[in-house]
Amino acid sequence: MSQSAPTREVARRVFATEFNDAGYTFTESDDERAPVYALLPTGESSNRVFFVGTLTEKEDVGEDSEYWRGRIVDPTGTFFVYAGQYQPEAASKLRDLEPPAYVAVVGKPRTYETDDGTVRVSVRPESITEVDAATRDRWVAETARRTVERVAAFDDEGNEYARMAREEYDLDPQTYKAAALSALEDLDESGDELAGDESADGDAALDDAPDEADPAGTPEP
C-alpha cells in the first residue's frame, strides 16, 4: 500500500499589522517534528505566510557568516525577514536586491522574546521573488478580503482558533478589518477602482478583489 506524499502547509495571506501581533505559537501534537503554528489574532493558524511589500532596507548582520536582515513594508506596517546559511536562496536574493524593490515572500513565522519580555515576530523566508506594483496591488486586495473573512467568522460557533485568540490576546479583531480596508484605500488608481463604493463598511469593495496564486505554488484555500 503506497503512502501519500506529505503536503506543505498553506501560506496564509496576512498584513504586517496583524502578523506582528501574532506572538503566540503552538503545535497540534506532541511529536517533536510537529509543525509550529503562529496564532493570528483574527482566528487562524499559520505555519507559513505569504506577503508582498517594498524592500526598503537590507543588512548583513552576521558575524562569522552571512546573515541577512530585510525590512519589507506593506500598507499597514513592517515585516522583518532573516536569512542565512540555512536559507541560501533567500539569502542570495537579499544580497542581490537593491532597495527599494517590490518583493513577494513565502516563509515561516518565527518568534523570540527580548530581555524585557516583549515578543518579536519575524519571518524565515523560503523564497523571495521580485515582483511589480500590479502584483503588490493584487496581493493587497486579496489579503484585505481574507482578513475581512476571518474577522467575519471570528464569532462563529466552533471556530477553535478564534477561541484560542480570545484566550491568548487582548485584541479586537475589528482593528485588523479597519486596517485591511484602509490598505485598499492606499492602492494606486487601479486599486481605487477595486475600492469602488465604500458603502456597507467597505465590504462591497472586497467582492470585486481579484484572486492571486501564491508564487510558491501553495495558494491559501
Short mmCIF file of N, CA and C in Angstrom, two decimals, residues 19 41 68 74 113 125 137 142 145 171 193 199 209 221:
data_model
loop_
_atom_site.label_atom_id
_atom_site.label_comp_id
_atom_site.label_asym_id
_atom_site.label_seq_id
_atom_site.Cartn_x
_atom_site.Cartn_y
_atom_site.Cartn_z
N PHE A 19 0.25 40.36 11.61
CA PHE A 19 1.33 39.40 11.79
C PHE A 19 2.20 39.75 12.99
N PRO A 41 -4.35 36.86 15.28
CA PRO A 41 -5.37 37.42 16.16
C PRO A 41 -6.78 37.41 15.57
N TRP A 68 21.40 37.76 6.57
CA TRP A 68 20.79 38.96 6.04
C TRP A 68 19.47 39.27 6.73
N ASP A 74 4.47 46.89 4.03
CA ASP A 74 3.20 46.85 3.32
C ASP A 74 2.37 48.06 3.78
N GLU A 113 11.71 36.23 22.35
CA GLU A 113 11.39 37.11 23.47
C GLU A 113 12.61 37.94 23.84
N PRO A 125 12.41 33.34 5.53
CA PRO A 125 11.89 33.19 4.17
C PRO A 125 12.30 31.88 3.50
N ASP A 137 -0.44 45.23 -5.70
CA ASP A 137 -1.82 45.70 -5.54
C ASP A 137 -2.80 44.53 -5.45
N GLU A 142 -6.44 41.00 -2.24
CA GLU A 142 -6.81 39.66 -1.80
C GLU A 142 -6.58 39.48 -0.30
N ARG A 145 -9.39 40.94 1.54
CA ARG A 145 -10.55 40.04 1.51
C ARG A 145 -10.39 38.93 2.56
N LEU A 171 -7.03 41.61 22.10
CA LEU A 171 -7.02 42.38 20.88
C LEU A 171 -8.39 42.32 20.21
N GLU A 193 -10.12 51.70 -8.09
CA GLU A 193 -11.25 51.10 -8.77
C GLU A 193 -11.73 49.86 -8.03
N SER A 199 -19.78 51.76 0.66
CA SER A 199 -20.94 51.51 1.49
C SER A 199 -20.81 50.17 2.18
N ALA A 209 -12.43 42.13 -5.56
CA ALA A 209 -10.98 41.98 -5.47
C ALA A 209 -10.54 40.70 -6.17
N PRO A 221 -6.43 28.20 0.69
CA PRO A 221 -7.74 27.74 0.20
C PRO A 221 -8.82 28.78 0.45
#
